[in-house]
Coordinates of C-alpha atoms and ligand atoms in Angstrom, one line a residue:
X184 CA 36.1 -120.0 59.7
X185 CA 36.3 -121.9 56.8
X186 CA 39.0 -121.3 54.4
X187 CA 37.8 -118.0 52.4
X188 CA 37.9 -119.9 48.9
X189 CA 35.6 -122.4 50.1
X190 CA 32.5 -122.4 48.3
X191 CA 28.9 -123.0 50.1
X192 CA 26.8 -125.0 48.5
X193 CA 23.3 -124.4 50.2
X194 CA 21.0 -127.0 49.9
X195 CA 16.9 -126.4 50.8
X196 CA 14.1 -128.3 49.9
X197 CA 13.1 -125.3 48.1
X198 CA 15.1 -122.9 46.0
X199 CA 15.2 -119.2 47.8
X200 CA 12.6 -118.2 44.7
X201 CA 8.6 -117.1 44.7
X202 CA 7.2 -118.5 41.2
X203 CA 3.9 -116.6 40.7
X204 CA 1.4 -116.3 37.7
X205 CA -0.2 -113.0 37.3
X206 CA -3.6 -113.0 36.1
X207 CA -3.3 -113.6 32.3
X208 CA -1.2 -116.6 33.4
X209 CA 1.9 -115.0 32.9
X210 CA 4.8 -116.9 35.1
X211 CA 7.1 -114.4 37.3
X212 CA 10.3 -115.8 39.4
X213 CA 11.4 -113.3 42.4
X214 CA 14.3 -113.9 44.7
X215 CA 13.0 -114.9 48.2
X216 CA 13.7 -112.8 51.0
X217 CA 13.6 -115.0 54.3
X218 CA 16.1 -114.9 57.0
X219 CA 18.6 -117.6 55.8
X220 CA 18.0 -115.8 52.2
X221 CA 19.2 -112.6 53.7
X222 CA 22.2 -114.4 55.9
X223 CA 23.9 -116.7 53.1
X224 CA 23.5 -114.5 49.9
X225 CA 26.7 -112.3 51.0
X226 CA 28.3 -115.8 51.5
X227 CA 27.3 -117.5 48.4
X228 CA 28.2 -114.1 46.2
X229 CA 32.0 -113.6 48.3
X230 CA 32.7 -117.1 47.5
X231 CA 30.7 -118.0 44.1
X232 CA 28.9 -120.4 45.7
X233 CA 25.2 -121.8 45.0
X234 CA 21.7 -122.8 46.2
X235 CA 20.0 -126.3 44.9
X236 CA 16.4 -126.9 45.6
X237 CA 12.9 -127.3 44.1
X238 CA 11.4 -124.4 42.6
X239 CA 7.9 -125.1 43.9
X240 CA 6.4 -126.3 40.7
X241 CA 6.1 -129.5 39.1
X242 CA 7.3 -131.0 36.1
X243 CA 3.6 -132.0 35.2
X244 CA 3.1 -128.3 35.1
X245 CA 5.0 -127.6 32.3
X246 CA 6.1 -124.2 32.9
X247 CA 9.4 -123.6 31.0
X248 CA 11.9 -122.0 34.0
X249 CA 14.9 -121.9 32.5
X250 CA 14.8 -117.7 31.6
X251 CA 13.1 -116.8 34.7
X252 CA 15.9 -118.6 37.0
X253 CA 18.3 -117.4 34.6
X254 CA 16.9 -113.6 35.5
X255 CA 16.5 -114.8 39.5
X256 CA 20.2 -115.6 39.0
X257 CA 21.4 -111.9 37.5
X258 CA 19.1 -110.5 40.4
X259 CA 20.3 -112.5 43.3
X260 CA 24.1 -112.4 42.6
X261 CA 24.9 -116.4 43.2
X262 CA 24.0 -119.3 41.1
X263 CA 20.6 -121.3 41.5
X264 CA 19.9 -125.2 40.3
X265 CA 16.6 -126.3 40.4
X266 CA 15.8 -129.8 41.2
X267 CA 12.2 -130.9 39.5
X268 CA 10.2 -133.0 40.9
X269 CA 7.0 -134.7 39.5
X270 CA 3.6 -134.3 41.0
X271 CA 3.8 -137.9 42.0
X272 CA 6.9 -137.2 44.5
X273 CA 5.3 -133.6 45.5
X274 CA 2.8 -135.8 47.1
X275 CA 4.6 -139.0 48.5
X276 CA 8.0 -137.6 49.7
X277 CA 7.2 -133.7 50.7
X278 CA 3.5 -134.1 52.0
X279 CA 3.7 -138.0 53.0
X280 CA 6.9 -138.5 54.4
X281 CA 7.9 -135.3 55.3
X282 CA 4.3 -133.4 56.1
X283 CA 2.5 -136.8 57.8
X284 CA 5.7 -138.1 59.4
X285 CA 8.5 -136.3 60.6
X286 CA 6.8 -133.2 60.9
X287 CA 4.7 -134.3 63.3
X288 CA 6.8 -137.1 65.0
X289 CA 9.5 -134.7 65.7
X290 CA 6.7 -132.3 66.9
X291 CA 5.9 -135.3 69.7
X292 CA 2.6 -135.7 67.6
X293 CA 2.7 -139.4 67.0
X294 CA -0.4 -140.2 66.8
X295 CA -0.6 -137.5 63.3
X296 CA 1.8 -139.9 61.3
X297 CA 0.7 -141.8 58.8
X298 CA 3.8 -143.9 58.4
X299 CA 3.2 -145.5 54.7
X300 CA 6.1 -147.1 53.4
X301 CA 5.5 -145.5 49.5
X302 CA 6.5 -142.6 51.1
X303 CA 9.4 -143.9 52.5
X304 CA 10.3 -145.4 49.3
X305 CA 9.6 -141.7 47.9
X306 CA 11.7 -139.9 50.1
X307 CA 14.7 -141.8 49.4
X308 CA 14.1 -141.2 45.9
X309 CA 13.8 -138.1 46.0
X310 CA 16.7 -137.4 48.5
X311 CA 19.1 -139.3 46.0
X312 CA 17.8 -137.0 43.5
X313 CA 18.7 -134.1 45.5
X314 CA 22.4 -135.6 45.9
X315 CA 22.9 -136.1 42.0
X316 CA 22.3 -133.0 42.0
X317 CA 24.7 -131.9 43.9
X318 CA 27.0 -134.5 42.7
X319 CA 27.0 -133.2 39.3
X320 CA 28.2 -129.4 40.6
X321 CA 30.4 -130.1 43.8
X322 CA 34.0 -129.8 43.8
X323 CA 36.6 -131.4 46.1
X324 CA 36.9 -128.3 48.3
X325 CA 33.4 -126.9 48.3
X326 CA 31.4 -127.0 51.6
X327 CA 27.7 -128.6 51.3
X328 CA 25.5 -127.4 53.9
X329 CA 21.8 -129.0 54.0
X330 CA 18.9 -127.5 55.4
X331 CA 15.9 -129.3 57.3
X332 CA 14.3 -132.7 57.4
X333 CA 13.0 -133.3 54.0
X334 CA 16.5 -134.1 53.3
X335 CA 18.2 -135.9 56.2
X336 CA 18.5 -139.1 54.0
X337 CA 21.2 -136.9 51.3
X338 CA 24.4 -137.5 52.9
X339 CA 24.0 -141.1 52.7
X340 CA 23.2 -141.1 49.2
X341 CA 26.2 -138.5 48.6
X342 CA 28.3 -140.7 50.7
X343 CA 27.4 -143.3 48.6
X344 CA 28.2 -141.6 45.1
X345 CA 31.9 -141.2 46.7
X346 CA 31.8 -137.6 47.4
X347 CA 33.7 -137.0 49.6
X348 CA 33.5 -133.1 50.7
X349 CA 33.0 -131.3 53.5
X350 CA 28.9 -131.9 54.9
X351 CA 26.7 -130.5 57.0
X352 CA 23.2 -130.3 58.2
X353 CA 21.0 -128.4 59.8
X354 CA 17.3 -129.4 61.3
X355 CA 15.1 -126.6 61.4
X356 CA 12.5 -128.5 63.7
X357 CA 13.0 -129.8 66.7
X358 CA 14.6 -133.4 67.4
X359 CA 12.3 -136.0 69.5
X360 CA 13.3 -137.9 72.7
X361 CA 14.2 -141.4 72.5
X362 CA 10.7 -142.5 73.0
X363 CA 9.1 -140.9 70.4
X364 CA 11.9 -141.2 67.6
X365 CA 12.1 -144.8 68.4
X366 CA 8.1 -144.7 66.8
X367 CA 9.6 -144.2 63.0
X368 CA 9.8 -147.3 61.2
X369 CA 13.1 -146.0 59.4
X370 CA 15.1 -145.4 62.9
X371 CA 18.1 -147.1 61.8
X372 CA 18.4 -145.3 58.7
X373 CA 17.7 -142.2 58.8
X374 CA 19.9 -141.7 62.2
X375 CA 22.6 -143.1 60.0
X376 CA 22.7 -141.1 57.3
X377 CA 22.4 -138.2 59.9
X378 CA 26.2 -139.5 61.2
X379 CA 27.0 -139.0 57.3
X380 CA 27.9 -135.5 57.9
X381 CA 30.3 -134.2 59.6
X382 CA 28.5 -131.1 61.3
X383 CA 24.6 -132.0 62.3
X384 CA 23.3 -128.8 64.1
X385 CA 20.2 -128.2 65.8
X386 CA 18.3 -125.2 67.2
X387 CA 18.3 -126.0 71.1
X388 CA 20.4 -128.1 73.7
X389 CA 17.4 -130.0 74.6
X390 CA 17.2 -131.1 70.8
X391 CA 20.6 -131.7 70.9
X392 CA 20.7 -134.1 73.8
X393 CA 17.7 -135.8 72.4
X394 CA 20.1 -136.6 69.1
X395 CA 22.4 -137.8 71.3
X396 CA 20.7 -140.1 73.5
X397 CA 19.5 -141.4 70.5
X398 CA 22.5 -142.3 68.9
X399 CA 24.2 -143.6 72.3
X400 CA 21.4 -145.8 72.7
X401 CA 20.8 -147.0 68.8
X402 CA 24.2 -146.8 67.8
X403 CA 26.5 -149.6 70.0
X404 CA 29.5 -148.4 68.8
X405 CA 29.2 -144.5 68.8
X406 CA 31.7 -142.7 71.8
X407 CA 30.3 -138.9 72.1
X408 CA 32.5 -136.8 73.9
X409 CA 32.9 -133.4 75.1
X410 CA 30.4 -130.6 76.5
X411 CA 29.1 -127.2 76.0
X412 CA 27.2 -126.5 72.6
X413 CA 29.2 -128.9 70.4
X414 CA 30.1 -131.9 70.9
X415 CA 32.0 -135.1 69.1
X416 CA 30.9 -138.7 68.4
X417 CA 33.1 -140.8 67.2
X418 CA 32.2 -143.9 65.1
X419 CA 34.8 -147.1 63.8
X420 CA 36.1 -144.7 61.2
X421 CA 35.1 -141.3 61.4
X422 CA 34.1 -138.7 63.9
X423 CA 31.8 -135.8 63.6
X424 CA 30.4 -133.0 65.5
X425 CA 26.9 -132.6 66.8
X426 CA 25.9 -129.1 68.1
X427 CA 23.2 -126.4 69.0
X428 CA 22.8 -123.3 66.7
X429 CA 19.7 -121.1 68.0
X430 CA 18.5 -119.6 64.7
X431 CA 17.7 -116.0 64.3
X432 CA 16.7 -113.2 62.6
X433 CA 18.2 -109.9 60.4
X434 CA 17.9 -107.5 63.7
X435 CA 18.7 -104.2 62.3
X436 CA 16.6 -105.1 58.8
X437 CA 13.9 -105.2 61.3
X438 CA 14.4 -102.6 63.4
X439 CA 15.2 -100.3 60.4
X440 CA 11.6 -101.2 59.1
X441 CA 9.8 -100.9 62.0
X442 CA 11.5 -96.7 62.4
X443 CA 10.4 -96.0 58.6
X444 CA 7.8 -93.8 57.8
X445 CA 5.5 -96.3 56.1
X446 CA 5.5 -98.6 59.4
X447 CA 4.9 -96.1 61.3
X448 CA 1.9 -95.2 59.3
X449 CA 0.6 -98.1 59.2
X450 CA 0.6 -98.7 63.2
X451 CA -1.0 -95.5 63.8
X452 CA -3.4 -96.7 61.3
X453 CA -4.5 -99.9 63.1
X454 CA -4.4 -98.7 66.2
X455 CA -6.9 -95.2 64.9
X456 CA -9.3 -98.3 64.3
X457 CA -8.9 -99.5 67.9
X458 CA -8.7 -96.5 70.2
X459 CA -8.1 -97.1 74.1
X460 CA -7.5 -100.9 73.6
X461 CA -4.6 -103.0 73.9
X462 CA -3.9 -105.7 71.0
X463 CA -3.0 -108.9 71.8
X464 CA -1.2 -110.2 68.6
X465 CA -0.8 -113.7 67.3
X466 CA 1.1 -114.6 64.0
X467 CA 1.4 -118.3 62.6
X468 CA 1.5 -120.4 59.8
X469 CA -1.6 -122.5 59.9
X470 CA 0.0 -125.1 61.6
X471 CA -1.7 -127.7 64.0
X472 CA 1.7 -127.3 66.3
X473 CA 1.5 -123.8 66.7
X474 CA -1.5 -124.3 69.2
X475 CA -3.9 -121.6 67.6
X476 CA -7.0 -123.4 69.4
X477 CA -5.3 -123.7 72.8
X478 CA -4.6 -119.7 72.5
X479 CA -8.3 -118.8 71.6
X480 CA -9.3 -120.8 74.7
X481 CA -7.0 -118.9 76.9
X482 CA -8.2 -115.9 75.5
X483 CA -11.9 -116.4 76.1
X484 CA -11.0 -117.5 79.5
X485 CA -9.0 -114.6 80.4
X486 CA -12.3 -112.3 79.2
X487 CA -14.6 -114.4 81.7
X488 CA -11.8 -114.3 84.6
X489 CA -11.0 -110.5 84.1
X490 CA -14.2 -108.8 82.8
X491 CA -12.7 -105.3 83.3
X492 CA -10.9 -106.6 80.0
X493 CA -14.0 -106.6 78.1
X494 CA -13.3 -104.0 75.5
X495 CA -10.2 -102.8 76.5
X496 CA -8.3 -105.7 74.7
X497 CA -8.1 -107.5 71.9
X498 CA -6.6 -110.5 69.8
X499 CA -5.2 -109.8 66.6
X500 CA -4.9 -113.2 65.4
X501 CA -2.8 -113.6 61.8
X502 CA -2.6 -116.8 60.2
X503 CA -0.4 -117.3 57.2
X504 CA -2.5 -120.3 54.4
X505 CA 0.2 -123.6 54.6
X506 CA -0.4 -127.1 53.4
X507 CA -3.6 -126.6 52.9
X508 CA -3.9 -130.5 50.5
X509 CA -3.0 -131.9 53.8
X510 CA -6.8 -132.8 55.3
X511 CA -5.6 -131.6 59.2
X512 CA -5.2 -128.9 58.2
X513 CA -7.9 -128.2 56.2
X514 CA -9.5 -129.2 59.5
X515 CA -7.7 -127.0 61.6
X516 CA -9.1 -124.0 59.5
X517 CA -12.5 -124.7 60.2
X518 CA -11.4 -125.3 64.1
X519 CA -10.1 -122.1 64.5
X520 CA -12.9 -120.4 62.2
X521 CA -15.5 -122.0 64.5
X522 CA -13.7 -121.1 67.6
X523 CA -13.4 -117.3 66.7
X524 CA -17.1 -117.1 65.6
X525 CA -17.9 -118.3 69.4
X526 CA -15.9 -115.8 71.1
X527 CA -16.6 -112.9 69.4
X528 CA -20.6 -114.3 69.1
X529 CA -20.3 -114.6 72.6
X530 CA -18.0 -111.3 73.8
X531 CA -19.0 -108.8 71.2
X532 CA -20.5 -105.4 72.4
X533 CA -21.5 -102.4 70.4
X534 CA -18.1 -100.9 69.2
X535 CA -16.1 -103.7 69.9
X536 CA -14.9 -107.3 68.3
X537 CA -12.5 -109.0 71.1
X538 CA -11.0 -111.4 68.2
X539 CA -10.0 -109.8 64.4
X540 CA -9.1 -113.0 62.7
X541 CA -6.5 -112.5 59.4
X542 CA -6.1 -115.5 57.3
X543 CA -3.8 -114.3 54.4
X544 CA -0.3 -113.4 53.7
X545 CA 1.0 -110.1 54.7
X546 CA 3.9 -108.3 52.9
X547 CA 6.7 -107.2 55.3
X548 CA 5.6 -103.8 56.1
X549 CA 1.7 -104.9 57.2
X550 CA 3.5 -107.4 59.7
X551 CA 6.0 -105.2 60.9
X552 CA 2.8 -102.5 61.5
X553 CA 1.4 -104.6 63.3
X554 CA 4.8 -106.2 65.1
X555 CA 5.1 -102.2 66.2
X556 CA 1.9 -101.4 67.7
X557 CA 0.8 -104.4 69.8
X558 CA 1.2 -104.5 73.2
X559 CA 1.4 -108.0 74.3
X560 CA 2.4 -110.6 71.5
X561 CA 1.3 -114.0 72.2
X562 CA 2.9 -116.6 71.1
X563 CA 2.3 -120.2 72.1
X564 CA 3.0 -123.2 70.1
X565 CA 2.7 -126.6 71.4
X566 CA 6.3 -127.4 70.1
X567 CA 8.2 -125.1 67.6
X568 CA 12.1 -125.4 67.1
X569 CA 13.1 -121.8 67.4
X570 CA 10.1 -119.2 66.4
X571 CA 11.3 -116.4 64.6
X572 CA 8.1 -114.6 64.8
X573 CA 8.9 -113.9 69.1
X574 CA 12.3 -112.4 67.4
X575 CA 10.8 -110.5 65.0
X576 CA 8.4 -109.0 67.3
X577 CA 11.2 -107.9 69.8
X578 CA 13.2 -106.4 66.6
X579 CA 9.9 -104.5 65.9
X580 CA 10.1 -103.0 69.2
X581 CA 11.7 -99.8 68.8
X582 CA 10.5 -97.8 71.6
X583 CA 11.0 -101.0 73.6
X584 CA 8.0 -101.2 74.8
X585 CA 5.8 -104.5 75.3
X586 CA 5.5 -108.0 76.2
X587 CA 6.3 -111.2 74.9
X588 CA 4.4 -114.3 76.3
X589 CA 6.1 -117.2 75.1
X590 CA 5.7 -121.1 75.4
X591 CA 8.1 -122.8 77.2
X592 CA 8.0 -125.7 74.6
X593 CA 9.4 -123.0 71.6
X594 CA 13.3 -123.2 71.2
X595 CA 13.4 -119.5 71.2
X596 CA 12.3 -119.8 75.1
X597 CA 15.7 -120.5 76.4
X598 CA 16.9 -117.3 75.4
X599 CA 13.9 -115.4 76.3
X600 CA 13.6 -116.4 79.8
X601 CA 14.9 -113.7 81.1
X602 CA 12.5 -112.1 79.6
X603 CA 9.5 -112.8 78.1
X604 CA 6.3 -114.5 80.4
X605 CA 6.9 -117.9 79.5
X606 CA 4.0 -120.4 80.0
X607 CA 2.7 -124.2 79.2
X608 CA 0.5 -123.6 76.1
X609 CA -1.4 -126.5 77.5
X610 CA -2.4 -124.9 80.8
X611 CA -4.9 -122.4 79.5
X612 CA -5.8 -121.1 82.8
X613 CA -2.2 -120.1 83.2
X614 CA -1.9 -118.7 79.9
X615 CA -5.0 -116.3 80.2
X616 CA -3.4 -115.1 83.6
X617 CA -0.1 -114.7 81.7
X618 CA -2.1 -112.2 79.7
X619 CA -3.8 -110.6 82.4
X620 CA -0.2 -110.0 84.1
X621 CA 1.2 -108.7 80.7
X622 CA -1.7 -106.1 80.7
X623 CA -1.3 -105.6 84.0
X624 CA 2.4 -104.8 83.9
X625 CA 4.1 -101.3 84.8
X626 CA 5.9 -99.8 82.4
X627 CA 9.5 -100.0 83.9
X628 CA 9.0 -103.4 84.4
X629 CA 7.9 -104.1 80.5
X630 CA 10.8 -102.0 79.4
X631 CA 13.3 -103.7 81.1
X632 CA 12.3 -106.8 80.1
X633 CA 12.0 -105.6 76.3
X634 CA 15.4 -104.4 76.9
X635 CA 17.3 -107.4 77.7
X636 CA 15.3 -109.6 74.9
X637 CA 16.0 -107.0 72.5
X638 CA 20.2 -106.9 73.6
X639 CA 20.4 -110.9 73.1
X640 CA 18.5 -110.4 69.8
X641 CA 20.9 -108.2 68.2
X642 CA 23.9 -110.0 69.5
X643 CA 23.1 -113.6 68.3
X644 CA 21.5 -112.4 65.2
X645 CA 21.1 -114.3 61.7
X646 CA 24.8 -112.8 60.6
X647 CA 26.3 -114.8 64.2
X648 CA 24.4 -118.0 63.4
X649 CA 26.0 -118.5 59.7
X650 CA 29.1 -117.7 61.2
X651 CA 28.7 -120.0 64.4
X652 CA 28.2 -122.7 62.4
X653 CA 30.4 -122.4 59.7
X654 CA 33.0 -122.4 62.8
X655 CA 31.4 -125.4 64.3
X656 CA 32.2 -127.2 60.7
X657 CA 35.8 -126.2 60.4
X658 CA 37.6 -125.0 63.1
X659 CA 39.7 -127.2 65.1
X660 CA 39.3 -126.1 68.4
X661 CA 35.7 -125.6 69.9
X662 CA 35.9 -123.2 72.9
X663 CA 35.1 -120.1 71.5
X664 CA 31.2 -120.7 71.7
X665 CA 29.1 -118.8 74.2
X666 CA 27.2 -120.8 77.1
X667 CA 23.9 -121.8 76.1
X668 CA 21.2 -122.2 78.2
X669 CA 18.2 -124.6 78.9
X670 CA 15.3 -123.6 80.0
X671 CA 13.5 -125.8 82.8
X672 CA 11.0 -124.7 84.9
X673 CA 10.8 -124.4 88.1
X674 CA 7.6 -124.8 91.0
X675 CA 5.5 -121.8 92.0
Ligands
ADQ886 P1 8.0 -121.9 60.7 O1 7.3 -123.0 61.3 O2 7.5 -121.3 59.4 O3 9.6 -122.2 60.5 P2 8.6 -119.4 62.3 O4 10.0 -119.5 62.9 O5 7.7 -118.7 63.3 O6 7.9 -120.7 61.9 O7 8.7 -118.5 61.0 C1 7.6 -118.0 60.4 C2 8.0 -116.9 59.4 O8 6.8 -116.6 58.6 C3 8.4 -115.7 60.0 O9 9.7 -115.2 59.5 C4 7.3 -114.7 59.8 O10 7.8 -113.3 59.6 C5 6.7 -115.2 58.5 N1 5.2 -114.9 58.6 C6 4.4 -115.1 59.6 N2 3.2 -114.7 59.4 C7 3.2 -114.1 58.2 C8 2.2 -113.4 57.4 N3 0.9 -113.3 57.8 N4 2.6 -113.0 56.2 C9 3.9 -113.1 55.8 N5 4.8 -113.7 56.5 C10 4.5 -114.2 57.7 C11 10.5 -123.3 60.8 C12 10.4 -123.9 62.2 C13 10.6 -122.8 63.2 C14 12.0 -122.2 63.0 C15 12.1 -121.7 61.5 C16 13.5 -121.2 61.2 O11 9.1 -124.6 62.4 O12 10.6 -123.4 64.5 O13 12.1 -121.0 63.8 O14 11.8 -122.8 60.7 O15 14.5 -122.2 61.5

């Protein structure tokens, strides 16, 4: 672990804050209250350390922060920079480079880039902003730990400036083979500032040995050594460590929501509205990799391939607004708008709508309700780099009953295979029997599997992660890690 006095300088492209106006304009700052908020606040508060990002809102905007942080500060117990960017840089670096390129290049969606070079220009900008930044608060000792790919180009910058601390990085997405990362113009340099830091961590193995064949092969004189989840490479001058970190989620927070009395409300309440009938739940971000269209297909075909299913199931399909400036997905809206206006103009009987489509936000107890009372959750994106939402669901689970069907192409599936129905999100046919099977299933069978998801869950939960890698980072020796697994599939 590192040393206790240590402190953690968390690094995000946005700050752990909600900015919101109320309606006579009024400006409010919450504390967020993701995950990672939840995992690193004790370890920020035990060793005074801070979080630096973007508040959300741009300079041209005008809105004076300074108060509100100042309050989001008292209330969250560690200290907060902002970094401000203009509206300029809001749309070159975070929707250009990072929202039209490596989102989807690292998401094997090459032909979605837009690979300008102003927003390449932008990014490093704005990445060397990030590292003043952090430049102007860091001590010798403190530990910087940066999160996700807006910012792979900060160590560089920091390296640069002559800071010379402790760095790490972890990418939230998933990391490309060879073939496809060799598509970004900026190969060289952005791998290179990745061997910056001296812990890169990702969510999977299969990400991991992507990195790595990628550095073997770009790199002539990088050595990696070792095996198991983290590995070295050595360079001329330096060596650094390259590992897999499987992301999760608070477990107990969850389960402790899903046992309270408004949850529990709330799932009786939905399912009052849908007597006899199994839900079928899906929860994204409105997010062309998450593979919303595929799913609706595989749901119609599952109703025309399995009438007796005709009004005894149906989709619950949430879908949380995101990046909606960027035109795809604009477009994916109307895709999925247009697709559930077929089904259920096609399916729908007196007394029953096989698709209820949510497009809005839902606070934590709505999604919990509904994490509690669906049978089957369905959940296949084309390529995700963990998925907390298949976690969540599990956590949700209290009477440990029901059935995850997951894609094989989500980094959470390596720990679920024991588990969950895992299926090609591309084969629709095979994803509309998956549901039929999950129906289908007997109970014993659907507990036993809930069971062992639900035990892995709680072990490797958010707390493990922080602590896995902040071991990874410091320690000297490397074999305490548990065997991680890969999930390939196999024939029939
Ligand atoms: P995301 O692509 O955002 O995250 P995911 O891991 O599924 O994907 O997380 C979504 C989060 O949004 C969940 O915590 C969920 O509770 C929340 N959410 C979903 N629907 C909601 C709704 N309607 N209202 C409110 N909240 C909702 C990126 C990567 C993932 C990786 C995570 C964490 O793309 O692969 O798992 O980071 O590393």
């Amino acid at each position: 672990m590192p040393r206790p006095n240590r402190r953690v300088i968390t690094v995000s492209n946005r700050l752990p804050i909600v900015v919101t106006r109320d309606e006579e304009g009024n400006v409010h700052v919450e504390p967020g209250s993701g995950g990672l908020v939840t995992a690193l606040a004790p370890v920020l508060r035990d060793r005074g350390g801070m979080w630096i990002g973007w508040p959300g809102i741009t300079q041209d905007e005008q809105i004076p922060l300074d108060d509100l942080i100042g309050q989001a500060i008292r209330q969250s117990g560690y200290e907060l920079k902002p970094v401000f960017l203009t509206a300029e840089e809001k749309r070159l670096y975070y929707q250009g480079f990072s929202n039209e390129i490596i989102w989807p290049l690292f998401h094997d969606l090459q032909s979605m880039c837009n690979f300008r070079p102003e927003y390449w220009e932008a990014y490093k900008r704005v990445n060397r902003k990030f590292a003043e930044a952090i430049a102007e608060n860091v001590r010798r000792d403190d530990f910087i730990w940066i999160h996700d790919y807006h910012l792979m180009g900060v160590a560089r910058e920091l390296r640069d400036m002559g800071i010379q601390s402790k760095m790490a990085f972890f990418l939230h997405i998933p990391f490309p083979p060879l073939d496809i990362y060799l598509k970004l113009p900026w190969r060289f340099e952005v791998l290179r500032s990745l061997l910056e830091y001296d812990l890169v961590g990702f969510q999977t193995l299969r990400d991991r040995r992507n990195f790595v064949q990628c550095v073997r092969t770009l790199v002539k004189e990088a050595d990696v050594y070792g095996k198991g989840q983290v590995v070295s490479v050595k360079l001329q001058n330096r060596t650094l460590r390259v590992g897999a970190f499987p992301i999760s989620i608070d477990f107990n927070e969850f389960a402790r929501l899903a046992e309270s009395e408004e949850v529990a409300k709330g799932a009786w309440y939905i399912h009052e509205h849908l007597p006899e009938r199994k839900i079928v739940l899906g929860v994204d971000r409105l997010d062309y990799t998450k593979g919303i269209p595929e799913r609706l297909e595989a749901f119609r075909l599952v109703l025309q391939r399995h009438p007796e299913l005709q009004e005894k199931i149906v989709l619950v399909q949430v879908v949380v607004p995101s990046r909606r400036e960027i035109p795809q997905y604009a477009q994916l809206k109307e895709e999925i708008e247009r697709f559930v206006g077929e089904i259920n103009g096609q399916f729908t009987r007196s007394g029953w709508v096989p698709v209820h489509y949510i497009f809005r936000n839902l606070n934590r107890l709505e999604l919990v309700a509904y994490y509690r009372t669906a049978e089957i959750a369905l959940i296949t994106p084309l390529k995700d780099g963990m998925n907390l939402v298949a976690k969540e669901y599990c956590a949700s689970k209290v009477e440990e009953d029901g059935v995850v069907i997951l894609s094989e192409f989500a980094g959470a599936a390596a720990q679920f295979q024991r588990g969950a129905l895992l299926v090609n999100p591309h084969d629709v046919v095979g994803v509309a029997e998956a549901i039929y099977e999950a129906y289908t299933m007997p109970v014993s069978e659907r507990r036993q599997r809930m069971r062992r998801l639900r035990h892995a869950i709680r072990r490797y939960n958010i707390f493990w992660w922080v602590d896995a890698f902040l071991q990874a980072a410091i320690a000297r020796r490397l074999d305490t890690f548990p065997v991680l697994l890969d999930y390939i599939p196999t024939e029939g």
